[in-house]
XYZ file of C-alpha atoms in Angstrom:
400
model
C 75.843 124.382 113.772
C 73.991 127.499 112.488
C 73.009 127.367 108.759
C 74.993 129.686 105.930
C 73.755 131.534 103.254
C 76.491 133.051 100.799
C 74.692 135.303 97.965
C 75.591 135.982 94.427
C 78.716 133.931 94.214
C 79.635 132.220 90.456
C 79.728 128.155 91.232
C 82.268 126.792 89.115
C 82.139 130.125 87.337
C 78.803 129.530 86.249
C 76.372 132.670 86.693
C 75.182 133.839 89.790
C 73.426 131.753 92.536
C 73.031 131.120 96.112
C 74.294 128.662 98.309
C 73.134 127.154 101.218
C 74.888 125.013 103.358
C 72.701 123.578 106.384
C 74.667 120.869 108.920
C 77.932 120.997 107.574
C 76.494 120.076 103.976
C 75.322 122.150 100.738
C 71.499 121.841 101.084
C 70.712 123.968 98.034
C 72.065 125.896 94.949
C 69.692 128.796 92.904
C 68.692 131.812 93.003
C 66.731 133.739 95.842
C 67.224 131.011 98.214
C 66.239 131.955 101.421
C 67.047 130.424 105.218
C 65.536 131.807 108.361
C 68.313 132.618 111.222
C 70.833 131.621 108.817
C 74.012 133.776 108.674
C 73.908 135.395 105.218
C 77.557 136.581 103.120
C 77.714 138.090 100.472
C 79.964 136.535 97.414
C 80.098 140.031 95.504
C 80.374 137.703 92.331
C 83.162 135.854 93.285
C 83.570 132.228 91.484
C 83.203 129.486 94.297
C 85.165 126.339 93.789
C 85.472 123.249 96.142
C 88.164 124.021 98.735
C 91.510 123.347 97.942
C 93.905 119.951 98.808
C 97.246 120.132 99.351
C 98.164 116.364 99.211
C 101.748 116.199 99.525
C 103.503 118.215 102.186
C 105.965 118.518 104.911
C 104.586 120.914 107.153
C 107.220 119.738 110.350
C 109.840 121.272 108.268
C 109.424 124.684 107.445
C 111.152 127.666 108.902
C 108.568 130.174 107.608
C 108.798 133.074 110.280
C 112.045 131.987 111.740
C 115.024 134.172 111.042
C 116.795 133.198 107.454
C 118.120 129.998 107.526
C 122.170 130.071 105.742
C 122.992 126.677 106.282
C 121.034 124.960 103.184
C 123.633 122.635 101.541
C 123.480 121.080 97.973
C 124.611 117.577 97.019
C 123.051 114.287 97.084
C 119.649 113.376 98.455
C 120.945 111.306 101.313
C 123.170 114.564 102.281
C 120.302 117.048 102.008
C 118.325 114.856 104.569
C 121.082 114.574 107.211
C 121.122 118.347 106.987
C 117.972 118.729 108.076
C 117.660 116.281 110.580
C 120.601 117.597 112.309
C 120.136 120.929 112.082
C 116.266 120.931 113.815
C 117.506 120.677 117.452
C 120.016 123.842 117.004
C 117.670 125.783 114.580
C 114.905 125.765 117.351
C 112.566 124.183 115.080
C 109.563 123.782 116.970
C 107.036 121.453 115.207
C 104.027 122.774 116.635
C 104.833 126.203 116.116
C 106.641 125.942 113.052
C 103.731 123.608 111.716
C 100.960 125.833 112.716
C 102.505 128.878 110.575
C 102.351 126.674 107.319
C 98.688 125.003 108.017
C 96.976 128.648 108.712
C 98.275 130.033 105.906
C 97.008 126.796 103.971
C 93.633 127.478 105.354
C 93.916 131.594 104.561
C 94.640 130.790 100.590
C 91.508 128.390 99.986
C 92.877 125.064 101.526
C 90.514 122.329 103.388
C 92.365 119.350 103.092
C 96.275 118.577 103.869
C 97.755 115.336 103.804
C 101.124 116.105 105.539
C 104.104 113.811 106.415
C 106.033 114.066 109.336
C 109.626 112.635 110.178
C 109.937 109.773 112.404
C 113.785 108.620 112.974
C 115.918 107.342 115.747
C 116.943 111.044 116.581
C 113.881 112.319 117.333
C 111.391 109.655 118.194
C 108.053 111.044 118.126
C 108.523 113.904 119.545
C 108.334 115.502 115.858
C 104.327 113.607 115.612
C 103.627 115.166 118.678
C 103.729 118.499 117.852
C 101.716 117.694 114.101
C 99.304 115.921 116.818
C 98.896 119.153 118.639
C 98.542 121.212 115.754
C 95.634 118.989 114.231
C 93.528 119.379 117.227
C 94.112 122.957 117.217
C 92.975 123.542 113.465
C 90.045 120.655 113.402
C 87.220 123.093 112.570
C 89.572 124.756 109.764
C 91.204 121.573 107.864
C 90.723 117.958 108.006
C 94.300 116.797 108.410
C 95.919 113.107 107.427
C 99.565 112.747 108.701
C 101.981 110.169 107.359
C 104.351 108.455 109.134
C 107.470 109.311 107.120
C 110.678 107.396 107.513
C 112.608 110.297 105.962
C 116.309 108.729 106.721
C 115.474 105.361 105.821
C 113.437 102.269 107.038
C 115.558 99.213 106.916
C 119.143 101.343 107.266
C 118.102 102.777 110.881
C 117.587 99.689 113.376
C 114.501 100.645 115.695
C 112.477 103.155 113.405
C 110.597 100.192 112.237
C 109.453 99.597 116.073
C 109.205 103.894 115.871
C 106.616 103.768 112.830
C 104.607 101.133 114.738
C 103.814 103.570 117.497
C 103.440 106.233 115.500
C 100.689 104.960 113.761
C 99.103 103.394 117.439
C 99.266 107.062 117.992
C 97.145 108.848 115.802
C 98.999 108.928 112.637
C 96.523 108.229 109.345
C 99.064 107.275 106.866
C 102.104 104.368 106.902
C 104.856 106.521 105.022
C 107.864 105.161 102.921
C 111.049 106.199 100.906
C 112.652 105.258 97.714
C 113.016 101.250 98.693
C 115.429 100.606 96.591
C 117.826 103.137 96.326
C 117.279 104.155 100.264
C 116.669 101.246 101.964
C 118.843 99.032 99.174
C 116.096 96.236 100.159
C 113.199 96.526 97.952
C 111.803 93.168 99.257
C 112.403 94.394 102.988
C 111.458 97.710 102.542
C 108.172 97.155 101.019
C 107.162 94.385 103.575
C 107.779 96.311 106.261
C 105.631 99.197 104.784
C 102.756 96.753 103.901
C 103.015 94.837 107.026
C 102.238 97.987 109.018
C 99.407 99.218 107.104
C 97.965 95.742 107.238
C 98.264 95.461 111.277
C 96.733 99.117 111.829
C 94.591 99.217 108.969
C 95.754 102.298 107.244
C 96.655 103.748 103.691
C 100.080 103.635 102.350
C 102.051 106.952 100.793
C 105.946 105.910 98.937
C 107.842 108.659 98.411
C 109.495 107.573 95.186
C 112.236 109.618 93.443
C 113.570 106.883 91.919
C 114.297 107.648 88.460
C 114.601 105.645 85.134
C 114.577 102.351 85.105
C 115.344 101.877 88.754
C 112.031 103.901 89.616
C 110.130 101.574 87.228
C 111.496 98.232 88.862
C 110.110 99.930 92.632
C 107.015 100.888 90.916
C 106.159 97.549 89.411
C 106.846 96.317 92.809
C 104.440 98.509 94.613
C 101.832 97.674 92.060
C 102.489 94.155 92.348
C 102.018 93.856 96.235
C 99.018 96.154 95.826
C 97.137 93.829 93.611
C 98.200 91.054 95.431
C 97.100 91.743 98.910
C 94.032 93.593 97.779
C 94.846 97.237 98.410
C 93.842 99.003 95.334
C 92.519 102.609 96.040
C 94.838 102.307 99.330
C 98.173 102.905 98.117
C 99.481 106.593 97.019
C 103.146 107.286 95.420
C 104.496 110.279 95.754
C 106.214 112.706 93.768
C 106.934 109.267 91.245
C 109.543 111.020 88.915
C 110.138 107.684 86.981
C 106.431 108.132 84.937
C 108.485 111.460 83.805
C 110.781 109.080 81.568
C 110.967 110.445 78.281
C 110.049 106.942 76.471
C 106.167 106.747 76.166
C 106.406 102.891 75.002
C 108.269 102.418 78.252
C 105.755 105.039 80.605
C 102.337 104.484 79.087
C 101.631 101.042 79.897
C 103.027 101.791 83.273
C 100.595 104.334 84.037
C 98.018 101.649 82.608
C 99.194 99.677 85.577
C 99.220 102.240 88.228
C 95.465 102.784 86.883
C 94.258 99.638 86.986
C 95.718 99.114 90.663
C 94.398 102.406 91.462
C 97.386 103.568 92.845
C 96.902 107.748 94.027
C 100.057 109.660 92.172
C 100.796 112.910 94.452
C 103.002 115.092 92.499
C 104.338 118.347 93.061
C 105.475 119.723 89.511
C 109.037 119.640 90.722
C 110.908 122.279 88.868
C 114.507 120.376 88.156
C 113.140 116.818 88.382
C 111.380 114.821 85.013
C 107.596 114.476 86.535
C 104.552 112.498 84.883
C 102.657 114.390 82.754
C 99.418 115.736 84.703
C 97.490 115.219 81.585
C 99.039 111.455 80.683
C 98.002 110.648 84.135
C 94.499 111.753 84.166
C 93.978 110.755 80.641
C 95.100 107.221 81.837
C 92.209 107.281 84.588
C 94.911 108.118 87.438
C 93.471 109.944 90.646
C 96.072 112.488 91.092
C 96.827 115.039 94.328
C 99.315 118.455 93.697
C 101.288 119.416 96.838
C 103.166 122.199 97.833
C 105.691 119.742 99.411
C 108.546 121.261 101.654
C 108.086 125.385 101.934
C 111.154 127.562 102.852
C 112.927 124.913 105.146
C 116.250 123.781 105.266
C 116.107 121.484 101.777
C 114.958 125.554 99.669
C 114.168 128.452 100.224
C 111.454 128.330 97.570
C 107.363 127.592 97.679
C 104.712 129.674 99.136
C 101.699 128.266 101.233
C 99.253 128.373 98.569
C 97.643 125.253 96.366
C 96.971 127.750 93.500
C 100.489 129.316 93.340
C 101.504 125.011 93.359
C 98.907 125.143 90.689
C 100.733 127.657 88.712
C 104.079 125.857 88.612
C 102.360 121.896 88.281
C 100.791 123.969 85.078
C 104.203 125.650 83.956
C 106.057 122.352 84.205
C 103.164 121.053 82.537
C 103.522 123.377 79.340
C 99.362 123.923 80.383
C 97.734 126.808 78.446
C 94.727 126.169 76.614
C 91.607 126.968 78.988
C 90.640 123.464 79.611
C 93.977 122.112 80.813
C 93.605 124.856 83.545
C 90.437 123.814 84.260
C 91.734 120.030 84.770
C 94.659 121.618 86.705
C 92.381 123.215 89.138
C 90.178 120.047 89.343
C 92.976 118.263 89.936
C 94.600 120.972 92.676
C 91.006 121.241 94.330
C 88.261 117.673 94.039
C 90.783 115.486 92.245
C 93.261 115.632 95.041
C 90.434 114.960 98.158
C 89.443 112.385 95.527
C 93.358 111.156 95.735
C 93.506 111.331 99.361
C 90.537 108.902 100.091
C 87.860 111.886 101.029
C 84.221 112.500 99.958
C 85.172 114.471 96.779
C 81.466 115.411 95.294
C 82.483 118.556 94.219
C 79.617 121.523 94.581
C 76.257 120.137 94.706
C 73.584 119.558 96.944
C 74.382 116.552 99.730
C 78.129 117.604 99.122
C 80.524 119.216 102.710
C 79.819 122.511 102.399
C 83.499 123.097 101.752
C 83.925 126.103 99.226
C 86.716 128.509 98.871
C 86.019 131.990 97.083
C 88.560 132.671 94.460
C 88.980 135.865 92.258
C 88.498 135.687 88.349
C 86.193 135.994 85.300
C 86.212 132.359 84.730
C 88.037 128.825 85.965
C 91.153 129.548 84.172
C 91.641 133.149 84.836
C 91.037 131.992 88.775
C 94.016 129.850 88.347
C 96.737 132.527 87.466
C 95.060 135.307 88.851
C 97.483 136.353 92.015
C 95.015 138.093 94.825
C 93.861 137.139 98.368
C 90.834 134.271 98.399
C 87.486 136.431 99.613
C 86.032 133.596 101.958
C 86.903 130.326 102.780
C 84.324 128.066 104.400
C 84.879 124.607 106.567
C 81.853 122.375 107.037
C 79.475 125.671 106.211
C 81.112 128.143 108.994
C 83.722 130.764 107.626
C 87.515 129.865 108.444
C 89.041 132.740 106.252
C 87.678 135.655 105.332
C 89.854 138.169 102.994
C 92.847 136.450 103.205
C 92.975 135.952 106.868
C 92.377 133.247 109.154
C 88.627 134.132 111.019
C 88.290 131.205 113.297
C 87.673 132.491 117.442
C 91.561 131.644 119.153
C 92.757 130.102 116.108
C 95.849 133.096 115.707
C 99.215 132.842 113.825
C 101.924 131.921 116.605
């Protein structure tokens, strides 16, 4: 692994320094550094920031580069997932392909961490893994990838996917995945020991997606954090998305985030336009470790999103009602360190013994990096290059 040297570039928008990154890890930050044989870049100025996390999405899903999808139907959750999951096979949607064109162009806007979920029901086995499988391998020197089993049409109401999330997870997968226990499954108590049984047998994390809302979402919630504390799994259990902590009662939602605290329970949220969502500063404030995700882009649920953490960033901060500097600086934290913080990861930020995982991003300071629209100048992976200039720069890595 051959040392890197980027000159003059702004860390954390302070002024300008050098950075060094020597075996995959900043050895140095000043000025004048110097590294013989070491390849040397030049930051023109640029602000460096730790790469970005996108902790919440469904890369198996999108159609991005597919011809325009018609078929997207409204109505209820339960119909919007049936849609997709029987529309895949006639749409052509390959997962490795279709994967591939999301995660590169995750990597070409700043990203170096994706925790992605992947559907695993009766209709398609694993075959839907498999190709997620492939496409980790392909981009390991670009993105460190987790992958959670996702029961997307239900755990307990589908005979045999239990038995299909137990190989899953034999297989490679990081994460055990769940959905909306209660108003899903209609088993709470089921539900949830099914999900905890399987991350206690393989010895893996746990991500709920939980859109639960009101008091309904509070009852699951109090459940998760119940069965966390009791079988010792704080720091191992995520919730996604968690629209219930949007409630508009704070008597009702502060004490509950006091609870998802103290359990440390990971909140990944995605600043969903037309859904209530917890207040990013509530949570934080509360001592919550809390990921942004782009979630599902331009796939048969929308035709909305764009694969890029700091255009995420922008509407988690809009739905937010962020302005003041300093709540885009917590924004960014919280769409860059705080979400490989959420996810589990080394999360150091940029200083010496960190990764030497940086993205480049354009601005005069934090906060003008966050709405400022333009391509990221370099993004590095481990200290080697993965995008330069908004394209991917990795040797046979291309964009099927």
């Amino acid at each position: 692994m051959q040392d890197l040297l980027i000159r003059n570039i702004r860390p954390m928008g302070a002024e300008a320094q050098d950075i060094l990154i020597r075996a995959g890890r900043i050895a140095a930050i000043g000025k004048g550094l110097a590294a013989e044989g070491a390849t040397v870049e030049d930051g023109a100025g640029a602000i460096a920031i730790p790469t970005l996390a996108d902790t919440h999405t469904h890369l198996d899903k999108t159609t991005w580069g597919m011809p325009w999808y018609p078929g997207r139907k409204g109505g209820s959750l339960q119909d919007l997932i049936d849609n997709e999951r029987n529309s895949r096979i006639p749409l052509g949607l390959d997962v490795h392909r279709q994967s591939m064109r999301h995660a590169i162009q995750l990597v070409e806007n700043g990203t170096g961490h994706i925790r992605s979920h992947v559907d695993i029901d009766t209709d398609h086995g694993l075959s839907l893994l498999e190709g997620k499988l492939a496409t980790r391998t392909a981009l390991a020197d670009a993105v460190d990838m987790q992958i959670v089993a996702f029961p997307q049409s239900g755990l307990m109401k589908r005979p045999g996917t239990y038995e299909l999330m137990d190989e899953a997870l034999a297989m490679g997968a990081d994460v055990v995945g769940g959905l909306d226990p209660s108003s899903m499954d209609r088993d709470p108590k089921g539900s949830l020991d099914a999900i905890f049984r399987l991350a206690e047998k393989h010895g893996k994390p746990i991500d709920i997606h939980l859109h639960e809302y009101g008091e309904l979402g509070a009852f699951t919630l109090e459940e998760i954090i119940a069965r966390t504390h009791a079988l010792g799994m704080q720091g191992l259990v995520g919730v996604s998305h968690c629209f219930c902590l949007g409630m508009p009662d704070p008597l009702r939602v502060g004490p509950l985030m006091e609870e998802v605290a103290k359990a440390d329970i990971r909140i990944f949220t995605t600043g969903h336009p037309s859904a209530e969502v917890p207040s990013l500063q509530d949570m934080r404030a509360a001592g919550i470790r809390v990921g942004l995700g782009c979630d599902g882009i331009r796939d048969t649920w929308g035709p909305w999103g764009q694969p890029d953490m700091l255009h995420r960033a922008r509407i988690v901060g809009m739905k937010n009602r962020m302005r003041r500097d300093d709540e885009l600086e917590l924004l960014l934290d919280a769409a860059s360190r705080g979400g490989v913080e959420a996810m589990g990861l080394e999360a150091m930020g940029l200083v010496p013994g960190a990764p030497g995982d940086l993205t480049l991003v354009a601005g005069e300071t934090l906060a003008h990096a966050v709405v400022e629209e333009a391509p990221r100048p370099l993004v590095v992976k481990r200290g080697r290059v993965v995008a330069r200039a908004g394209r991917i720069a990795l040797p046979g890595v291309v964009m099927p």
